[in-house]
Coordinates of C-alpha atoms in Angstrom, one line a residue:
M1492 CA 74.7 -41.4 -7.8
S1493 CA 74.5 -38.9 -4.8
V1494 CA 71.1 -37.6 -4.5
T1495 CA 70.6 -33.8 -4.3
Y1496 CA 66.7 -33.7 -4.2
L1497 CA 64.5 -31.1 -5.7
P1498 CA 60.4 -30.2 -4.7
H1499 CA 58.5 -31.1 -7.3
P1500 CA 56.1 -28.0 -8.9
N1501 CA 53.3 -30.9 -8.6
S1502 CA 51.8 -30.9 -5.7
Q1503 CA 50.8 -34.8 -6.1
Y1504 CA 54.2 -35.5 -6.8
R1505 CA 56.0 -33.5 -3.6
G1506 CA 57.3 -35.1 -1.1
N1507 CA 58.2 -38.3 -2.7
P1508 CA 61.8 -38.8 -2.5
Y1509 CA 61.7 -40.6 -5.8
I1510 CA 60.5 -38.5 -8.0
E1511 CA 62.3 -35.2 -6.4
A1512 CA 65.8 -37.7 -6.6
L1513 CA 65.2 -37.4 -10.4
G1514 CA 66.1 -33.6 -10.7
L1515 CA 65.3 -31.3 -13.5
P1516 CA 64.2 -32.5 -17.0
L1517 CA 66.3 -31.9 -20.2
D1518 CA 64.8 -29.1 -22.5
K1519 CA 64.5 -29.6 -25.8
K1520 CA 67.6 -28.1 -26.9
S1521 CA 69.6 -29.4 -23.9
F1522 CA 68.5 -33.4 -25.2
V1523 CA 69.3 -33.0 -28.7
R1524 CA 72.2 -31.1 -27.8
K1525 CA 73.6 -34.4 -25.7
V1526 CA 72.6 -36.9 -27.8
N1527 CA 73.8 -35.7 -31.7
Q1528 CA 76.9 -37.2 -32.4
T1529 CA 77.2 -36.4 -35.4
K1530 CA 81.4 -35.2 -35.9
T1531 CA 83.3 -37.0 -38.2
P1532 CA 86.9 -37.6 -37.4
E1533 CA 89.8 -35.3 -38.6
L1534 CA 92.7 -36.8 -40.6
D1535 CA 96.5 -35.3 -39.9
L1536 CA 98.1 -37.8 -42.2
S1537 CA 101.1 -35.8 -42.1
G1538 CA 104.4 -38.3 -41.1
V1539 CA 102.0 -40.9 -43.1
P1540 CA 103.1 -42.7 -46.2
E1541 CA 101.5 -41.2 -49.0
S1542 CA 100.7 -45.2 -49.6
L1543 CA 98.9 -45.5 -46.0
H1544 CA 96.8 -42.2 -46.7
D1545 CA 93.7 -44.4 -48.5
Y1546 CA 94.1 -46.9 -45.7
Y1547 CA 93.5 -44.2 -43.2
T1548 CA 90.5 -42.4 -45.2
R1549 CA 88.8 -45.9 -45.1
S1550 CA 89.2 -45.9 -40.6
A1551 CA 87.6 -42.7 -40.9
I1552 CA 84.8 -43.7 -43.0
D1553 CA 84.0 -46.9 -40.7
N1554 CA 84.0 -44.6 -37.9
I1555 CA 80.2 -43.5 -39.6
E1556 CA 79.0 -46.0 -38.0
N1557 CA 79.4 -44.3 -35.2
I1558 CA 77.4 -41.3 -35.7
Y1559 CA 73.8 -40.5 -34.0
V1560 CA 71.0 -38.4 -35.5
V1561 CA 68.7 -37.4 -33.2
R1562 CA 65.5 -38.4 -34.6
D1563 CA 62.3 -36.5 -34.9
E1564 CA 60.7 -38.1 -32.4
A1565 CA 63.3 -38.6 -29.9
Y1566 CA 62.1 -35.6 -27.5
R1567 CA 59.0 -36.0 -27.3
L1568 CA 59.5 -40.1 -26.4
Y1569 CA 62.0 -38.7 -23.9
D1570 CA 59.2 -36.3 -22.3
R1571 CA 56.7 -39.4 -22.1
V1572 CA 59.4 -41.8 -20.7
R1573 CA 60.3 -39.3 -18.1
R1574 CA 56.5 -38.6 -16.8
M1575 CA 55.9 -42.3 -17.3
I1576 CA 58.8 -42.9 -14.4
E1577 CA 57.5 -40.2 -11.9
S1578 CA 53.8 -41.4 -12.3
S1579 CA 54.9 -44.8 -11.4
Y1580 CA 56.6 -43.5 -8.1
Q1581 CA 53.5 -41.4 -7.2
H1582 CA 51.4 -44.4 -5.1
R1583 CA 54.6 -45.9 -4.5
N1584 CA 56.6 -43.2 -2.1
P1585 CA 59.2 -44.6 0.4
L1586 CA 57.6 -42.7 3.7
S1587 CA 53.8 -43.5 2.8
P1588 CA 52.1 -46.3 5.1
N1589 CA 51.1 -48.0 2.1
Y1590 CA 54.8 -48.7 0.8
N1591 CA 55.0 -51.6 3.5
R1592 CA 51.4 -52.5 3.1
L1593 CA 52.1 -53.3 -0.1
L1594 CA 55.4 -55.4 0.6
V1595 CA 53.2 -57.3 3.3
A1596 CA 50.5 -57.9 0.4
I1597 CA 53.1 -59.3 -2.0
T1598 CA 54.4 -61.5 1.0
R1599 CA 50.8 -62.9 1.4
D1600 CA 50.3 -63.9 -2.7
K1601 CA 53.7 -65.7 -3.3
S1602 CA 51.9 -69.3 -3.4
D1603 CA 49.9 -67.6 -6.2
P1604 CA 50.9 -64.4 -7.6
I1605 CA 49.4 -64.0 -10.9
A1606 CA 46.3 -63.7 -9.4
S1607 CA 47.8 -60.9 -6.4
T1608 CA 44.4 -61.1 -4.7
N1609 CA 46.0 -59.3 -1.6
V1610 CA 47.9 -56.8 -3.9
S1611 CA 44.5 -56.4 -5.5
R1612 CA 42.9 -55.6 -2.4
L1613 CA 45.3 -52.4 -1.7
G1614 CA 43.4 -50.5 -4.9
L1615 CA 46.3 -49.6 -6.5
P1616 CA 46.0 -47.7 -10.0
R1617 CA 47.7 -49.8 -13.0
S1618 CA 50.5 -47.6 -13.7
Q1619 CA 51.3 -46.4 -17.8
S1620 CA 52.6 -48.5 -20.2
A1621 CA 53.4 -47.9 -24.3
F1622 CA 54.9 -49.2 -26.9
L1623 CA 57.1 -48.6 -29.5
C1624 CA 57.4 -50.4 -32.7
G1625 CA 58.7 -50.5 -36.2
L1626 CA 61.2 -52.1 -38.8
S1627 CA 64.2 -53.8 -38.0
G1628 CA 67.1 -51.0 -39.1
L1629 CA 64.8 -48.0 -37.9
G1630 CA 66.5 -47.0 -34.9
K1631 CA 64.2 -48.4 -32.5
S1632 CA 66.7 -49.4 -29.5
T1633 CA 69.1 -47.4 -29.8
M1634 CA 66.7 -44.2 -29.9
V1635 CA 64.9 -45.9 -26.4
Q1636 CA 69.0 -46.6 -24.9
T1637 CA 69.5 -42.9 -25.6
I1638 CA 66.9 -41.8 -23.9
L1639 CA 67.8 -43.7 -21.0
D1640 CA 71.0 -42.2 -20.8
Q1641 CA 69.9 -38.8 -20.5
I1642 CA 68.1 -40.3 -16.6
P1643 CA 70.3 -41.4 -13.8
Q1644 CA 69.3 -45.2 -13.5
F1645 CA 70.9 -45.5 -9.8
L1646 CA 70.3 -43.0 -6.7
D1647 CA 71.9 -43.7 -3.6
H1648 CA 69.7 -42.5 -0.7
S1649 CA 70.5 -42.3 2.6
S1650 CA 68.0 -39.3 4.3
Y1651 CA 65.4 -36.9 2.8
V1652 CA 64.2 -33.7 4.6
D1653 CA 60.2 -33.2 4.4
E1654 CA 58.8 -30.0 3.8
S1655 CA 58.2 -29.9 7.7
G1656 CA 61.6 -30.0 8.1
T1657 CA 61.2 -33.8 10.2
E1658 CA 64.5 -36.1 8.5
H1659 CA 63.6 -39.7 7.2
R1660 CA 66.6 -42.4 7.6
L1661 CA 66.3 -44.1 4.0
N1662 CA 68.6 -46.9 3.0
V1663 CA 67.7 -47.2 -0.3
Q1664 CA 69.4 -48.1 -3.6
Q1665 CA 67.1 -47.2 -5.8
I1666 CA 66.6 -48.0 -9.6
T1667 CA 64.6 -46.0 -11.8
Y1668 CA 64.9 -48.1 -14.9
I1669 CA 65.7 -51.6 -15.6
Y1670 CA 65.9 -52.9 -19.5
T1671 CA 66.0 -56.3 -20.7
E1672 CA 64.9 -58.3 -24.0
V1673 CA 62.8 -61.3 -24.8
Y1674 CA 64.6 -63.4 -26.1
H1675 CA 62.9 -66.7 -28.4
R1676 CA 62.7 -69.6 -27.5
R1677 CA 63.0 -68.2 -23.9
S1678 CA 61.0 -69.7 -20.7
S1679 CA 59.5 -67.8 -18.9
K1680 CA 61.8 -69.0 -15.9
D1681 CA 65.0 -67.3 -18.3
F1682 CA 63.2 -64.2 -18.6
L1683 CA 62.5 -63.7 -14.6
K1684 CA 66.4 -64.4 -13.8
Q1685 CA 67.3 -61.8 -16.9
I1686 CA 66.2 -59.2 -14.5
L1687 CA 67.5 -60.5 -11.6
A1688 CA 70.9 -60.3 -13.3
T1689 CA 69.8 -56.4 -14.6
I1690 CA 69.6 -55.9 -10.9
D1691 CA 72.4 -57.7 -9.8
E1692 CA 74.0 -55.4 -12.3
T1693 CA 72.8 -52.3 -11.4
T1694 CA 72.8 -52.6 -7.5
G1695 CA 76.2 -54.6 -7.1
N1696 CA 73.9 -57.3 -5.8
N1697 CA 74.1 -61.5 -6.7
Y1698 CA 70.4 -62.0 -6.3
T1699 CA 70.4 -64.0 -8.9
H1700 CA 72.8 -67.1 -7.2
E1701 CA 70.6 -66.2 -3.7
Y1702 CA 67.4 -67.3 -6.2
R1703 CA 69.2 -69.8 -8.0
N1704 CA 66.8 -72.7 -7.0
E1705 CA 63.6 -71.0 -7.0
N1706 CA 61.0 -72.0 -9.3
A1707 CA 59.3 -69.8 -11.4
T1708 CA 56.0 -68.8 -8.6
V1709 CA 58.6 -67.7 -5.9
L1710 CA 60.8 -66.0 -8.1
I1711 CA 57.7 -63.6 -9.1
A1712 CA 56.8 -62.6 -5.6
R1713 CA 61.0 -62.0 -5.2
I1714 CA 61.2 -60.3 -7.8
R1715 CA 57.8 -58.2 -6.9
K1716 CA 59.4 -57.5 -3.9
L1717 CA 63.1 -56.5 -5.5
I1718 CA 60.8 -54.2 -7.6
I1719 CA 59.0 -52.5 -4.4
I1720 CA 62.8 -52.4 -2.2
H1721 CA 64.9 -50.4 -4.9
G1722 CA 62.0 -48.4 -6.2
I1723 CA 62.1 -49.6 -10.2
G1724 CA 60.2 -46.6 -11.6
L1725 CA 60.3 -48.9 -15.5
I1726 CA 61.1 -51.6 -16.8
V1727 CA 61.8 -51.4 -20.7
V1728 CA 61.2 -54.8 -22.8
D1729 CA 62.8 -54.7 -26.5
E1730 CA 62.2 -58.0 -28.7
C1731 CA 58.7 -58.1 -28.0
Q1732 CA 58.3 -59.5 -31.0
N1733 CA 59.2 -62.5 -30.0
L1734 CA 56.6 -62.5 -27.1
S1735 CA 54.3 -65.7 -27.5
K1736 CA 50.8 -65.7 -28.4
H1737 CA 48.4 -65.5 -25.3
R1738 CA 47.8 -69.2 -23.2
P1739 CA 44.4 -69.6 -21.6
T1740 CA 45.6 -70.4 -18.2
D1741 CA 46.7 -69.0 -15.5
E1742 CA 48.8 -71.8 -14.3
I1743 CA 53.1 -70.7 -15.0
R1744 CA 54.7 -73.4 -16.9
T1745 CA 58.3 -74.2 -16.3
N1746 CA 59.2 -74.3 -20.1
E1747 CA 56.2 -71.5 -20.6
R1748 CA 57.7 -68.8 -22.9
V1749 CA 56.9 -65.1 -21.8
S1750 CA 53.4 -63.8 -23.2
M1751 CA 52.8 -59.8 -23.0
E1752 CA 50.1 -61.0 -20.2
F1753 CA 52.1 -62.4 -18.5
L1754 CA 54.6 -59.5 -18.3
E1755 CA 51.7 -57.4 -17.5
E1756 CA 50.8 -58.9 -14.6
L1757 CA 54.0 -59.6 -13.1
F1758 CA 54.6 -55.8 -13.5
N1759 CA 51.8 -54.1 -14.3
S1760 CA 49.5 -54.8 -11.3
I1761 CA 52.1 -53.3 -8.4
G1762 CA 52.4 -50.2 -10.2
V1763 CA 55.7 -50.4 -12.5
A1764 CA 55.4 -48.4 -15.6
M1765 CA 56.5 -50.8 -18.8
F1766 CA 57.5 -49.7 -21.9
F1767 CA 57.6 -52.1 -25.0
I1768 CA 59.9 -52.2 -28.2
G1769 CA 59.7 -54.9 -31.1
T1770 CA 59.2 -54.9 -34.4
H1771 CA 55.9 -54.6 -36.7
A1772 CA 55.2 -58.2 -35.7
M1773 CA 54.2 -57.1 -32.2
I1774 CA 50.5 -56.2 -33.4
S1775 CA 49.5 -58.8 -34.3
L1776 CA 50.3 -60.1 -30.6
L1777 CA 48.5 -56.7 -29.3
S1778 CA 45.6 -56.9 -31.8
D1779 CA 44.2 -60.6 -30.1
R1780 CA 43.2 -59.3 -27.0
I1781 CA 41.8 -56.2 -26.8
T1782 CA 42.7 -55.8 -22.9
T1783 CA 46.0 -56.2 -23.4
A1784 CA 46.5 -53.5 -26.1
R1785 CA 44.4 -51.4 -23.9
R1786 CA 46.7 -51.5 -21.3
A1787 CA 50.3 -51.7 -23.2
S1788 CA 49.3 -48.2 -25.2
K1789 CA 48.0 -46.7 -21.9
S1790 CA 50.3 -44.5 -22.2
G1791 CA 50.3 -44.0 -26.3
S1792 CA 52.2 -45.5 -28.9
E1793 CA 54.7 -45.5 -31.1
I1794 CA 55.0 -47.2 -34.6
M1795 CA 58.1 -46.0 -36.5
E1796 CA 57.6 -45.5 -40.2
T1797 CA 60.3 -45.8 -42.9
C1798 CA 61.8 -42.0 -43.2
K1799 CA 60.6 -39.5 -45.5
V1800 CA 62.9 -38.0 -48.2
D1801 CA 62.2 -34.8 -47.4
S1802 CA 62.1 -35.4 -43.7
S1803 CA 64.4 -32.9 -41.3
F1804 CA 65.7 -36.3 -39.5
W1805 CA 66.6 -37.3 -43.4
N1806 CA 68.4 -34.6 -44.2
R1807 CA 69.9 -34.2 -41.3
F1808 CA 71.0 -38.0 -41.2
I1809 CA 72.1 -37.6 -44.9
M1810 CA 74.6 -34.5 -43.8
A1811 CA 76.4 -36.5 -41.1
V1812 CA 76.8 -40.0 -42.8
C1813 CA 78.1 -38.6 -46.4
P1814 CA 81.4 -36.9 -44.8
L1815 CA 82.3 -35.7 -49.0
Q1816 CA 85.1 -34.3 -47.5
Y1817 CA 86.8 -38.1 -48.1
M1818 CA 86.3 -38.2 -51.8
K1819 CA 89.4 -36.4 -53.7
K1820 CA 86.6 -36.0 -56.5
Q1821 CA 83.5 -35.4 -55.5
K1822 CA 81.2 -34.2 -58.4
T1823 CA 77.7 -35.5 -57.2
D1824 CA 75.6 -33.5 -55.2
I1825 CA 74.2 -34.4 -51.7
D1826 CA 70.7 -33.4 -52.5
T1827 CA 71.1 -36.4 -55.7
I1828 CA 72.8 -38.9 -53.3
S1829 CA 69.6 -38.3 -50.3
R1830 CA 67.6 -39.2 -52.8
H1831 CA 69.2 -42.1 -54.4
V1832 CA 70.5 -43.6 -51.6
H1833 CA 66.5 -43.1 -50.1
N1834 CA 65.5 -45.0 -52.8
L1835 CA 67.9 -47.7 -53.0
S1836 CA 67.4 -48.3 -49.0
C1837 CA 63.7 -47.5 -48.9
G1838 CA 64.0 -45.0 -46.0
I1839 CA 65.9 -47.5 -43.8
P1840 CA 68.3 -45.4 -41.8
A1841 CA 71.0 -48.8 -41.0
I1842 CA 70.7 -50.0 -44.7
A1843 CA 71.3 -46.1 -45.9
S1844 CA 74.3 -45.8 -43.8
S1845 CA 76.4 -48.7 -44.2
L1846 CA 75.5 -48.9 -47.9
V1847 CA 77.4 -45.5 -47.6
R1848 CA 80.2 -46.7 -45.7
S1849 CA 80.7 -49.3 -47.9
T1850 CA 80.5 -47.4 -50.9
M1851 CA 82.9 -44.7 -49.5
A1852 CA 85.5 -47.0 -48.6
Y1853 CA 85.6 -49.4 -51.6
L1854 CA 86.0 -45.8 -54.2
T1855 CA 88.8 -45.0 -52.1
F1856 CA 90.4 -47.9 -53.9
L1857 CA 90.4 -46.0 -57.4
E1858 CA 92.2 -43.7 -58.5
P1859 CA 91.2 -39.9 -57.7
K1860 CA 89.5 -39.2 -60.5
N1861 CA 86.9 -41.4 -59.9
Q1862 CA 86.1 -41.0 -56.2
D1863 CA 82.7 -39.6 -56.5
L1864 CA 79.7 -40.4 -54.1
S1865 CA 77.6 -41.1 -57.0
M1866 CA 74.6 -42.9 -57.9
A1867 CA 76.5 -45.1 -60.4
A1868 CA 78.8 -46.0 -57.7
L1869 CA 75.8 -46.7 -55.1
D1870 CA 73.9 -48.5 -57.8
K1871 CA 77.1 -50.9 -58.0
I1872 CA 77.9 -51.3 -54.2
F1873 CA 74.0 -51.8 -53.6
S1874 CA 73.6 -54.7 -56.3
E1875 CA 77.2 -57.0 -55.0
E1876 CA 77.2 -56.6 -51.5
F1877 CA 73.1 -55.8 -50.5
R1878 CA 71.7 -57.5 -52.8
V1879 CA 70.3 -60.2 -50.2
L1880 CA 68.1 -57.4 -49.3
K1881 CA 66.4 -56.6 -52.5
P1882 CA 63.3 -59.0 -52.4
A1883 CA 62.1 -57.5 -48.6
L1884 CA 63.0 -53.9 -49.7
K1885 CA 61.3 -54.4 -53.5
A1886 CA 58.6 -55.8 -51.3
L1887 CA 58.1 -53.0 -49.3
K1888 CA 58.7 -50.3 -51.7
K1889 CA 55.6 -52.0 -53.7
G1890 CA 53.5 -52.7 -50.7
H1891 CA 53.7 -56.8 -51.0
Y1892 CA 53.8 -56.9 -47.8
H1893 CA 52.5 -60.9 -47.9
Q1894 CA 56.0 -61.7 -49.0
F1895 CA 57.6 -61.5 -45.9
D1896 CA 56.1 -62.4 -42.1
D1897 CA 58.3 -59.1 -41.1
L1898 CA 56.4 -57.2 -43.0
N1899 CA 53.1 -58.9 -42.7
P1900 CA 51.5 -56.3 -40.0
M1901 CA 52.2 -53.6 -42.5
A1902 CA 48.8 -54.3 -44.0
M1903 CA 46.9 -54.5 -41.1
L1904 CA 48.6 -50.9 -40.3
E1905 CA 47.7 -49.5 -44.1
S1906 CA 43.9 -51.3 -43.8
I1907 CA 43.3 -49.1 -40.1
D1908 CA 45.0 -45.8 -42.1
K1909 CA 42.3 -46.1 -44.7
N1910 CA 39.7 -47.2 -41.8
S1911 CA 40.7 -43.6 -40.4
E1912 CA 40.5 -41.7 -43.3
R1913 CA 37.1 -43.1 -44.5
M1914 CA 35.9 -42.7 -40.8
D1915 CA 37.1 -38.6 -40.9
R1916 CA 35.2 -38.6 -44.2
I1917 CA 32.2 -39.6 -42.4
A1918 CA 32.4 -37.1 -39.3
A1919 CA 32.9 -34.3 -41.3
I1920 CA 29.6 -35.2 -43.2
A1921 CA 27.9 -35.8 -40.2
S1922 CA 29.1 -32.6 -38.6
N1923 CA 28.4 -30.5 -41.9
V1924 CA 24.6 -31.8 -41.5
L1925 CA 24.0 -31.4 -37.7
S1926 CA 25.7 -28.5 -36.8
P1927 CA 23.1 -26.1 -35.5
S1928 CA 24.6 -22.8 -37.6
D1929 CA 22.4 -24.1 -40.4
G1930 CA 18.6 -24.1 -39.0
G1931 CA 20.2 -27.7 -37.4
N1932 CA 17.2 -29.8 -36.9
K1933 CA 18.0 -32.0 -39.9
N1934 CA 16.7 -35.7 -40.0
P1935 CA 20.1 -37.7 -39.3
D1936 CA 19.6 -40.2 -42.6
Q1937 CA 19.2 -37.4 -45.1
L1938 CA 22.7 -36.4 -45.3
S1939 CA 23.8 -33.2 -47.8
L1940 CA 26.9 -34.1 -49.9
P1941 CA 29.9 -32.5 -48.9
K1942 CA 31.6 -29.9 -50.9
G1943 CA 32.5 -30.8 -54.9
S1944 CA 30.2 -33.1 -55.3
A1945 CA 28.4 -33.7 -58.8
K1946 CA 25.5 -34.0 -58.2
R1947 CA 23.3 -32.3 -55.5
D1948 CA 19.3 -33.7 -56.5
K1949 CA 19.7 -37.3 -55.9
Q1950 CA 16.7 -38.8 -53.5
P1951 CA 16.7 -38.7 -50.1
D1952 CA 17.1 -42.6 -49.9
E1953 CA 20.3 -42.5 -51.9
L1954 CA 21.7 -39.7 -50.0
S1955 CA 21.0 -41.6 -46.1
L1956 CA 23.6 -42.0 -44.0
G1957 CA 23.6 -46.3 -44.7
K1958 CA 23.7 -45.7 -48.5
L1959 CA 27.2 -43.2 -47.4
M1960 CA 28.4 -45.4 -45.5
T1961 CA 28.0 -48.0 -48.0
T1962 CA 29.8 -46.1 -50.4
L1963 CA 32.7 -45.2 -48.1
G1964 CA 33.0 -49.2 -47.5
H1965 CA 31.6 -49.5 -44.2
D1966 CA 28.4 -52.5 -45.0
I1967 CA 26.0 -52.1 -42.2
E1968 CA 23.7 -54.5 -43.6
G1969 CA 21.8 -56.2 -40.8
T1970 CA 22.7 -54.4 -38.1
S1971 CA 20.8 -53.4 -35.5

């Protein structure tokens, strides 16, 4: 892609060709307009035998799977990813002396790349990282890939003129981001080869063949150097639930599976931003080590939940995936369909879309008078074609998360949310007591009860902070 440089309004980013080649970001309206794919095909059945009309109607119904409706959080995530890429380049300006110093440091660290002694001496700040997780079928990967499609991935630099008018000759094939996945039972070396293959696919080079006989330690140094040479701004790693648990060793073994610590040390230490995607199972990997969790969510996190039935997204989604014009005797209103599909699918778009598509296709085999996307029709197809999902959806609906490994981490999330609510209540009480607006110098252990409490004449020990903490579910016995 040819490059046009736009001076960046942020003085910290100005004069960096990697950043100024990105161009202007999309505003929200432009983003939604470009990303939304909600048009259903028009059917022209003129000249088609009537006996085949239903066949071609089903072919149009099949196109429901190509519909994409922008989720409410998508633009916010696009904005974050775009800023992460810019921030990643702040200390990797190809015109800066630090650029060559970093390449030299990586070369010197090739015998022990995990320790990164020479790279560490440069004092580069660790770049931004974030993660997105949620149940399968919520559209996490599709949303991220759609977001990445709005950012130019490959930029071919030849020359750059700085603010003083000086021309700098550049011969750089910049890759703004790469996307890769963690496969179950694949080793760290296999993952490193995937990175090489992704770079090859984007640039047209053949690094995979060139470095085919290198061991994992050497490959780390090679890949780090390529990240700098090609100006890679963001590494997106999908299917992170397949990462292994942390290993208490710095030794790189040939067949060892990829861990979160391995990824963090491989990429983040040289200043490249990282974005992790996975199911809720990845939360248990992060919860074991606070350092890893903190670094992985430095730029925040997004935990996607099942869709709320009255949400803006769900309403727009149902309108898009229910082309009722294909039904010859539609009676059931769209609101009833929306609520019933939500109930059956637990608000998981992938299941909802498949259910609607299968039900509408089935109805086209019936007499025209029976072609109504009704609750009864949805129930019939759900029972016949989606029964394998019923136990998992039932467990999700009732909160029996322990019955399925994929749902287990949701119990932890619920616990976190409940604890957060309790702490908010405690903070509100403490704020009321310690506020200077009503005299200020109250004893913190003698808290007044919040508004609405039945009794206000209890003894001081019953109004103590410890008592309130215990009442709200926090055991502080024995705390110094």
